[in-house]
Short mmCIF file of C-alpha atoms and ligand atoms in Angstrom, two decimals:
data_model
loop_
_atom_site.label_atom_id
_atom_site.label_comp_id
_atom_site.label_asym_id
_atom_site.label_seq_id
_atom_site.Cartn_x
_atom_site.Cartn_y
_atom_site.Cartn_z
CA UNK A 263 96.17 76.61 118.66
CA UNK A 264 95.01 80.07 118.69
CA UNK A 265 93.46 82.15 121.22
CA UNK A 266 89.73 82.66 121.45
CA UNK A 267 88.35 85.88 120.14
CA UNK A 268 86.76 86.81 123.42
CA UNK A 269 90.23 87.31 124.89
CA UNK A 270 91.21 89.62 121.92
CA UNK A 271 88.37 91.98 121.64
CA UNK A 272 88.63 93.48 125.19
CA UNK A 273 91.95 94.78 124.17
CA UNK A 274 90.42 97.21 121.79
CA UNK A 275 88.48 100.20 122.66
CA UNK A 276 85.16 98.46 121.45
CA UNK A 277 81.95 98.86 123.59
CA UNK A 278 80.81 95.84 125.10
CA UNK A 279 78.89 93.41 125.32
CA UNK A 280 79.83 91.41 122.32
CA UNK A 281 76.69 89.82 120.93
CA UNK A 282 77.90 87.93 117.86
CA UNK A 283 80.76 87.18 115.74
CA UNK A 284 80.86 85.93 112.19
CA UNK A 285 83.27 85.52 109.48
CA UNK A 286 83.64 88.30 106.85
CA UNK A 287 84.45 88.22 103.28
CA UNK A 288 86.70 85.94 101.13
CA UNK A 289 90.08 86.97 101.68
CA UNK A 290 93.02 84.40 101.03
CA UNK A 291 95.40 85.63 103.42
CA UNK A 292 94.16 87.36 106.79
CA UNK A 293 91.55 86.10 109.15
CA UNK A 294 88.59 88.63 109.02
CA UNK A 295 85.68 88.70 111.55
CA UNK A 296 82.53 90.76 111.86
CA UNK A 297 81.82 91.88 115.55
CA UNK A 298 78.39 93.00 116.71
CA UNK A 299 79.03 95.09 119.78
CA UNK A 300 76.42 97.02 121.78
CA UNK A 301 74.58 98.12 118.66
CA UNK A 302 77.53 98.90 116.51
CA UNK A 303 79.71 96.80 114.14
CA UNK A 304 83.40 96.16 113.90
CA UNK A 305 85.84 94.32 111.79
CA UNK A 306 88.47 92.41 113.72
CA UNK A 307 91.60 91.06 111.61
CA UNK A 308 94.20 88.72 112.30
CA UNK A 309 97.24 89.57 110.08
CA UNK A 310 98.97 86.58 108.44
CA UNK A 311 102.47 87.26 109.81
CA UNK A 312 103.86 84.46 107.67
CA UNK A 313 102.96 86.61 104.62
CA UNK A 314 103.50 90.14 106.23
CA UNK A 315 106.73 89.58 108.03
CA UNK A 316 106.88 93.15 109.61
CA UNK A 317 103.34 94.08 110.51
CA UNK A 318 104.45 97.09 112.49
CA UNK A 319 105.76 98.67 109.36
CA UNK A 320 102.75 97.80 107.53
CA UNK A 321 100.53 99.65 110.09
CA UNK A 322 102.87 102.50 109.86
CA UNK A 323 102.00 102.72 106.03
CA UNK A 324 98.40 102.35 106.79
CA UNK A 325 98.22 104.95 109.29
CA UNK A 326 99.98 107.47 106.87
CA UNK A 327 97.91 106.48 104.01
CA UNK A 328 94.38 106.53 105.78
CA UNK A 329 95.38 109.95 107.28
CA UNK A 330 96.26 111.46 103.96
CA UNK A 331 93.06 110.21 102.28
CA UNK A 332 91.13 111.72 105.00
CA UNK A 333 92.82 114.96 105.03
CA UNK A 334 91.92 115.13 101.35
CA UNK A 335 88.37 114.38 101.82
CA UNK A 336 88.34 110.77 100.66
CA UNK A 337 86.79 108.31 103.13
CA UNK A 338 89.16 105.67 104.39
CA UNK A 339 89.47 102.81 106.92
CA UNK A 340 89.28 104.02 110.60
CA UNK A 341 91.47 101.96 112.92
CA UNK A 342 90.30 101.32 116.65
CA UNK A 343 92.97 101.95 119.24
CA UNK A 344 94.10 99.24 121.53
CA UNK A 345 93.12 99.95 125.16
CA UNK A 346 96.61 99.37 126.70
CA UNK A 347 98.74 101.52 124.58
CA UNK A 348 96.49 103.52 122.07
CA UNK A 349 98.38 101.92 119.35
CA UNK A 350 96.33 100.71 116.35
CA UNK A 351 97.26 96.96 116.95
CA UNK A 352 97.86 94.51 119.50
CA UNK A 353 99.81 91.44 119.93
CA UNK A 354 98.26 88.34 121.71
CA UNK A 355 100.42 86.33 124.15
CA UNK A 356 101.17 83.78 121.28
CA UNK A 357 102.59 86.44 118.98
CA UNK A 358 99.40 86.98 116.99
CA UNK A 359 98.90 90.39 115.49
CA UNK A 360 95.47 91.83 115.45
CA UNK A 361 93.65 95.17 114.35
CA UNK A 362 90.35 96.37 114.43
CA UNK A 363 88.19 98.75 112.16
CA UNK A 364 84.82 100.44 112.34
CA UNK A 365 82.67 98.62 110.04
CA UNK A 366 81.49 100.56 107.19
CA UNK A 367 77.75 100.49 107.22
CA UNK A 368 75.37 100.42 103.97
CA UNK A 369 78.10 99.03 101.87
CA UNK A 370 78.96 95.95 100.08
CA UNK A 371 81.61 94.37 97.90
CA UNK A 372 81.06 92.72 94.54
CA UNK A 373 82.65 89.39 94.46
CA UNK A 374 81.97 88.46 90.85
CA UNK A 375 79.94 89.10 87.96
CA UNK A 376 79.93 92.96 88.23
CA UNK A 377 77.58 95.16 86.23
CA UNK A 378 79.39 97.80 84.06
CA UNK A 379 78.23 100.33 86.65
CA UNK A 380 80.00 98.31 89.43
CA UNK A 381 83.26 97.76 87.51
CA UNK A 382 83.12 101.48 86.58
CA UNK A 383 82.53 102.66 90.21
CA UNK A 384 85.27 100.21 91.80
CA UNK A 385 87.75 101.24 89.09
CA UNK A 386 87.19 104.96 89.72
CA UNK A 387 87.68 104.41 93.48
CA UNK A 388 91.14 102.76 92.78
CA UNK A 389 91.97 105.35 90.41
CA UNK A 390 91.23 108.25 92.91
CA UNK A 391 93.24 106.27 95.52
CA UNK A 392 96.35 106.44 93.30
CA UNK A 393 95.71 110.12 92.28
CA UNK A 394 95.29 111.17 95.91
CA UNK A 395 98.36 109.47 97.26
CA UNK A 396 100.54 110.71 94.60
CA UNK A 397 101.46 113.56 96.79
CA UNK A 398 101.76 111.80 99.99
CA UNK A 399 104.18 113.68 101.87
CA UNK A 400 107.11 111.94 103.94
CA UNK A 401 109.66 109.15 103.18
CA UNK A 402 109.01 106.31 100.46
CA UNK A 403 106.58 103.75 101.91
CA UNK A 404 107.89 100.61 103.29
CA UNK A 405 107.64 97.46 101.10
CA UNK A 406 105.31 95.23 103.15
CA UNK A 407 106.14 92.29 100.72
CA UNK A 408 109.39 92.89 98.90
CA UNK A 409 109.19 92.10 95.16
CA UNK A 410 105.45 91.78 95.34
CA UNK A 411 104.84 92.59 91.58
CA UNK A 412 108.33 91.41 90.38
CA UNK A 413 106.77 88.92 87.94
CA UNK A 414 110.06 87.40 86.89
CA UNK A 415 110.64 86.30 90.49
CA UNK A 416 107.23 84.83 90.49
CA UNK A 417 108.09 82.78 87.44
CA UNK A 418 111.40 81.94 89.18
CA UNK A 419 109.55 80.53 92.24
CA UNK A 420 107.43 78.54 89.81
CA UNK A 421 110.39 76.94 88.44
CA UNK A 422 111.75 75.99 91.93
CA UNK A 423 108.37 74.43 92.79
CA UNK A 424 108.58 72.46 89.61
CA UNK A 425 112.07 71.37 90.39
CA UNK A 426 111.20 70.20 93.90
CA UNK A 427 107.78 68.93 93.13
CA UNK A 428 107.30 68.40 97.11
CA UNK A 429 103.67 66.97 96.70
CA UNK A 430 104.16 65.16 93.61
CA UNK A 431 101.69 67.28 91.73
CA UNK A 432 103.84 68.35 88.58
CA UNK A 433 102.30 65.56 86.38
CA UNK A 434 98.88 67.38 86.74
CA UNK A 435 99.91 70.86 85.78
CA UNK A 436 102.08 70.12 82.48
CA UNK A 437 99.66 71.97 80.00
CA UNK A 438 99.46 75.17 82.55
CA UNK A 439 103.17 75.01 82.96
CA UNK A 440 103.64 75.02 79.11
CA UNK A 441 101.18 77.95 78.87
CA UNK A 442 103.36 80.05 81.35
CA UNK A 443 106.68 79.07 80.01
CA UNK A 444 105.48 80.39 76.60
CA UNK A 445 104.94 83.71 77.96
CA UNK A 446 107.80 83.92 80.51
CA UNK A 447 109.65 86.51 78.10
CA UNK A 448 106.87 89.12 78.63
CA UNK A 449 107.16 88.83 82.42
CA UNK A 450 109.60 91.56 83.18
CA UNK A 451 108.19 94.32 80.62
CA UNK A 452 106.69 96.73 83.20
CA UNK A 453 109.43 96.23 85.61
CA UNK A 454 112.15 97.14 83.13
CA UNK A 455 110.33 100.19 82.20
CA UNK A 456 110.09 100.91 85.98
CA UNK A 457 113.73 100.21 86.35
CA UNK A 458 114.85 102.44 83.59
CA UNK A 459 112.57 105.06 84.70
CA UNK A 460 110.45 105.25 81.71
CA UNK A 461 107.52 104.83 84.03
CA UNK A 462 107.21 106.81 87.26
CA UNK A 463 107.19 104.83 90.42
CA UNK A 464 103.77 105.48 92.11
CA UNK A 465 102.08 104.75 95.35
CA UNK A 466 99.82 101.75 94.52
CA UNK A 467 97.30 99.57 96.21
CA UNK A 468 98.77 96.59 94.56
CA UNK A 469 95.79 94.14 95.47
CA UNK A 470 92.88 95.86 93.62
CA UNK A 471 90.53 92.93 92.96
CA UNK A 472 87.06 94.22 93.10
CA UNK A 473 86.08 92.89 96.37
CA UNK A 474 88.78 95.28 97.87
CA UNK A 475 86.60 98.27 97.39
CA UNK A 476 83.30 98.96 99.36
CA UNK A 477 80.37 100.24 97.03
CA UNK A 478 77.30 101.86 98.29
CA UNK A 479 74.64 99.48 98.89
CA UNK A 480 71.98 101.58 97.44
CA UNK A 481 73.68 104.00 94.79
CA UNK A 482 76.60 101.68 93.87
CA UNK A 483 79.12 104.43 94.07
CA UNK A 484 82.56 103.70 95.52
CA UNK A 485 82.62 104.25 99.16
CA UNK A 486 86.06 103.19 100.42
CA UNK A 487 89.07 101.42 99.21
CA UNK A 488 89.95 98.69 101.79
CA UNK A 489 92.54 95.91 102.22
CA UNK A 490 95.52 98.35 102.35
CA UNK A 491 98.24 95.84 103.56
CA UNK A 492 99.93 95.91 100.07
CA UNK A 493 99.96 99.70 99.64
CA UNK A 494 103.47 100.62 98.47
CA UNK A 495 105.56 101.63 95.72
CA UNK A 496 104.92 100.24 92.22
CA UNK A 497 103.81 100.85 88.64
CA UNK A 498 100.28 102.51 88.27
CA UNK A 499 99.16 100.16 85.63
CA UNK A 500 99.50 97.14 88.25
CA UNK A 501 96.43 98.37 89.97
CA UNK A 502 94.48 98.60 86.74
CA UNK A 503 95.78 95.01 85.81
CA UNK A 504 94.30 93.47 88.84
CA UNK A 505 90.85 94.98 88.21
CA UNK A 506 91.04 93.36 84.68
CA UNK A 507 91.89 90.08 86.44
CA UNK A 508 89.02 90.30 88.93
CA UNK A 509 86.31 92.27 87.11
CA UNK A 510 86.60 92.03 83.42
CA UNK A 511 85.12 88.44 83.31
CA UNK A 512 81.79 87.55 84.81
CA UNK A 513 83.28 84.31 86.04
CA UNK A 514 84.51 83.88 89.79
CA UNK A 515 88.04 83.53 90.28
CA UNK A 516 87.93 79.79 90.90
CA UNK A 517 85.48 79.05 88.17
CA UNK A 518 85.87 75.45 87.27
CA UNK A 519 83.83 75.68 83.92
CA UNK A 520 86.39 77.49 81.72
CA UNK A 521 83.94 78.18 79.05
CA UNK A 522 82.47 80.83 81.32
CA UNK A 523 85.93 82.65 81.66
CA UNK A 524 85.95 85.24 79.00
CA UNK A 525 86.80 88.72 79.15
CA UNK A 526 84.05 91.09 78.14
CA UNK A 527 84.97 94.20 76.30
CA UNK A 528 82.09 96.26 77.80
CA UNK A 529 83.42 95.34 81.42
CA UNK A 530 86.94 96.34 80.25
CA UNK A 531 85.67 99.58 78.75
CA UNK A 532 83.99 100.34 82.21
CA UNK A 533 87.03 99.56 84.06
CA UNK A 534 89.25 101.64 81.99
CA UNK A 535 86.70 104.72 81.87
CA UNK A 536 86.51 104.25 85.67
CA UNK A 537 90.23 104.00 86.34
CA UNK A 538 91.17 106.93 83.93
CA UNK A 539 88.25 109.00 85.70
CA UNK A 540 89.58 108.31 89.14
CA UNK A 541 93.33 108.86 88.08
CA UNK A 542 92.17 112.17 86.58
CA UNK A 543 94.95 112.86 84.15
CA UNK A 544 97.92 111.80 86.14
CA UNK A 545 98.83 108.96 83.95
CA UNK A 546 101.40 109.37 81.46
CA UNK A 547 101.00 108.42 77.78
CA UNK A 548 103.00 105.20 78.29
CA UNK A 549 101.03 104.16 81.31
CA UNK A 550 97.90 104.51 79.29
CA UNK A 551 99.19 102.42 76.59
CA UNK A 552 100.18 99.89 78.95
CA UNK A 553 96.72 99.25 80.52
CA UNK A 554 95.62 96.39 78.24
CA UNK A 555 99.08 94.61 78.92
CA UNK A 556 98.81 95.29 82.51
CA UNK A 557 95.60 93.23 82.60
CA UNK A 558 97.44 90.36 80.92
CA UNK A 559 100.57 90.62 83.08
CA UNK A 560 98.94 90.76 86.34
CA UNK A 561 96.45 87.79 85.45
CA UNK A 562 99.46 85.76 84.29
CA UNK A 563 101.27 86.54 87.39
CA UNK A 564 98.70 85.67 89.76
CA UNK A 565 97.83 82.67 87.70
CA UNK A 566 101.61 81.67 88.13
CA UNK A 567 101.37 82.19 91.93
CA UNK A 568 98.23 80.10 92.38
CA UNK A 569 100.04 77.18 90.30
CA UNK A 570 103.19 77.69 92.35
CA UNK A 571 101.34 77.45 95.63
CA UNK A 572 99.45 74.14 94.23
CA UNK A 573 102.67 72.53 93.47
CA UNK A 574 103.95 73.43 96.92
CA UNK A 575 101.16 72.01 98.89
CA UNK A 576 98.80 75.14 99.38
CA UNK A 577 100.81 76.98 101.80
CA UNK A 578 100.24 80.46 100.89
CA UNK A 579 96.59 80.89 99.70
CA UNK A 580 93.64 79.65 101.89
CA UNK A 581 91.83 76.94 100.08
CA UNK A 582 88.23 75.44 100.57
CA UNK A 583 88.81 72.40 98.48
CA UNK A 584 91.57 70.16 97.61
CA UNK A 585 92.15 71.18 93.99
CA UNK A 586 91.35 74.82 94.84
CA UNK A 587 94.53 76.50 93.72
CA UNK A 588 94.74 74.57 90.56
CA UNK A 589 91.17 75.60 89.68
CA UNK A 590 92.03 79.18 90.41
CA UNK A 591 95.38 78.93 88.34
CA UNK A 592 93.46 77.35 85.30
CA UNK A 593 90.74 80.19 85.44
CA UNK A 594 93.61 82.64 85.40
CA UNK A 595 95.23 81.25 82.53
CA UNK A 596 91.95 80.81 80.57
CA UNK A 597 91.50 84.53 81.15
CA UNK A 598 95.02 85.34 79.81
CA UNK A 599 94.28 83.48 76.72
CA UNK A 600 90.88 85.32 76.10
CA UNK A 601 92.83 88.77 76.78
CA UNK A 602 95.21 87.85 74.21
CA UNK A 603 92.48 86.81 71.72
CA UNK A 604 90.85 90.13 72.07
CA UNK A 605 94.03 92.36 72.62
CA UNK A 606 93.54 94.55 69.62
CA UNK A 607 89.94 95.49 70.62
CA UNK A 608 91.29 96.32 74.15
CA UNK A 609 93.84 98.49 72.60
CA UNK A 610 91.36 100.38 70.56
CA UNK A 611 88.93 100.90 73.63
CA UNK A 612 91.82 102.24 75.48
CA UNK A 613 92.84 104.66 72.64
CA UNK A 614 89.25 105.77 72.31
CA UNK A 615 89.28 106.81 76.00
CA UNK A 616 92.60 108.36 76.25
P1 ADP B 81 91.45 90.21 103.33
O1 ADP B 81 92.88 90.64 103.58
O2 ADP B 81 91.27 88.89 104.10
O3 ADP B 81 91.09 90.13 101.86
P2 ADP B 81 89.67 92.52 103.74
O4 ADP B 81 90.38 93.69 104.46
O5 ADP B 81 89.90 92.56 102.15
O6 ADP B 81 90.45 91.14 104.30
O7 ADP B 81 88.25 92.14 104.28
C1 ADP B 81 87.68 91.19 103.71
C2 ADP B 81 86.24 91.38 103.49
O8 ADP B 81 85.64 92.04 104.68
C3 ADP B 81 86.07 92.77 102.48
O9 ADP B 81 85.98 92.10 101.15
C4 ADP B 81 84.70 93.25 102.95
O10 ADP B 81 83.66 92.57 102.46
C5 ADP B 81 84.72 93.35 104.36
N1 ADP B 81 85.36 94.45 105.11
C6 ADP B 81 86.47 94.58 105.48
N2 ADP B 81 86.63 95.76 106.15
C7 ADP B 81 85.44 96.45 106.14
C8 ADP B 81 84.90 97.45 106.68
N3 ADP B 81 85.77 98.41 107.61
N4 ADP B 81 83.75 97.83 106.69
C9 ADP B 81 82.82 97.02 105.93
N5 ADP B 81 83.26 95.77 105.33
C10 ADP B 81 84.61 95.55 105.44
C1 GN1 B 82 95.26 87.63 97.88
O1 GN1 B 82 94.16 88.93 100.63
P1 GN1 B 82 93.43 88.92 99.45
O2 GN1 B 82 92.62 87.66 99.40
O3 GN1 B 82 92.67 90.48 99.24
C2 GN1 B 82 96.89 88.00 97.51
C3 GN1 B 82 96.66 89.06 96.35
C4 GN1 B 82 96.22 88.04 95.05
C5 GN1 B 82 94.69 87.68 95.75
C6 GN1 B 82 94.22 86.78 94.57
C7 GN1 B 82 99.02 89.66 100.17
O4 GN1 B 82 94.58 88.84 98.25
O5 GN1 B 82 98.08 89.23 95.87
O6 GN1 B 82 96.02 88.85 94.06
O7 GN1 B 82 94.88 87.05 96.92
N1 GN1 B 82 97.33 88.98 98.61
C8 GN1 B 82 98.53 88.71 99.16
O8 GN1 B 82 92.85 86.71 94.76
O9 GN1 B 82 99.42 87.93 98.64
MG1 MG B 83 90.67 91.58 100.73
#
């Protein structure tokens, strides 16, 4: 049982009356609602505390990151304070963790099939995000989900799910499992370079799918990077990798017709050009060289996570149909195959741009 929204909203400094509430967006983890209040719009989110175990730490990260971005003239999310104590979040009596944002008007997200212009704009915004946060003052940001992009641990979690097979689904995923196992030795490549300091640790967004950046409804330019729950230390190339996963193929993340899932070099080029424009020269030579591989790695990692969740009975990612996580996994793995088939082209494009 969860509390009705009408009991949560008065806790925030939001003008009454509330005229309407609608679900917002397609996130897989948190619950996101759009509120229409007295002529203005707000976003209300319930954080999934099974996934984000220390939401207060996450909110500390978020406050520092948004303040720094604004200080540097980059628009960012604006949190609405809670009435009782002025904090940027509140707990309901059942322990639910809530926060509210001002809704950013005249913006939209691209869920799938981006144009090259949208791919460029989104990638540039994520690149700029990384560049501006490179000099965030203060201590290292908290890790809101430890080992988030520790790809070898994601593979270990898959093997555990395979051994346990709690829902008797293993027999349905044998080709996908073979596909991933054949690539397991590549899982630790970026991590090893981070660990031996060949790559710098950066403040990354870590969830750079294209629907986590707002684009101007009219001009299409990047307006604001959102969904900041996983902003924490990582490898710069990861943020490019998730852009490739989510925006280099016109197909949706859960496309069932796998013939539609194909990396398009022109979308990859737009993403790389946008990301490099946004990062504005901060990336090292090795980081630039790793961009195509990061696309493959993150697509493989998230395919692995979807498959693991399918085996475990869909406990992590929200699903809208019974085989949803399996469909998502298959689409990611098809994209990995497409990236591999065009890898030389992607390398050439990256070299041309750097
Ligand atoms: P989730 O963690 O569930 O992915 P997000 O923070 O990404 O949640 O929000 C889900 C969707 O809500 C986004 O894709 C975007 O469409 C919309 N959205 C979120 N915050 C805002 C905002 N402040 N202004 C406008 N739209 C927003
Ligand atoms: C989740 O919350 P959302 O939908 O933006 C997930 C990402 C995955 C993504 C796949 C905290 O992102 O890691 O890449 O789904 N977020 C978390 O679409 O696990
Ligand atoms: Mg999101």
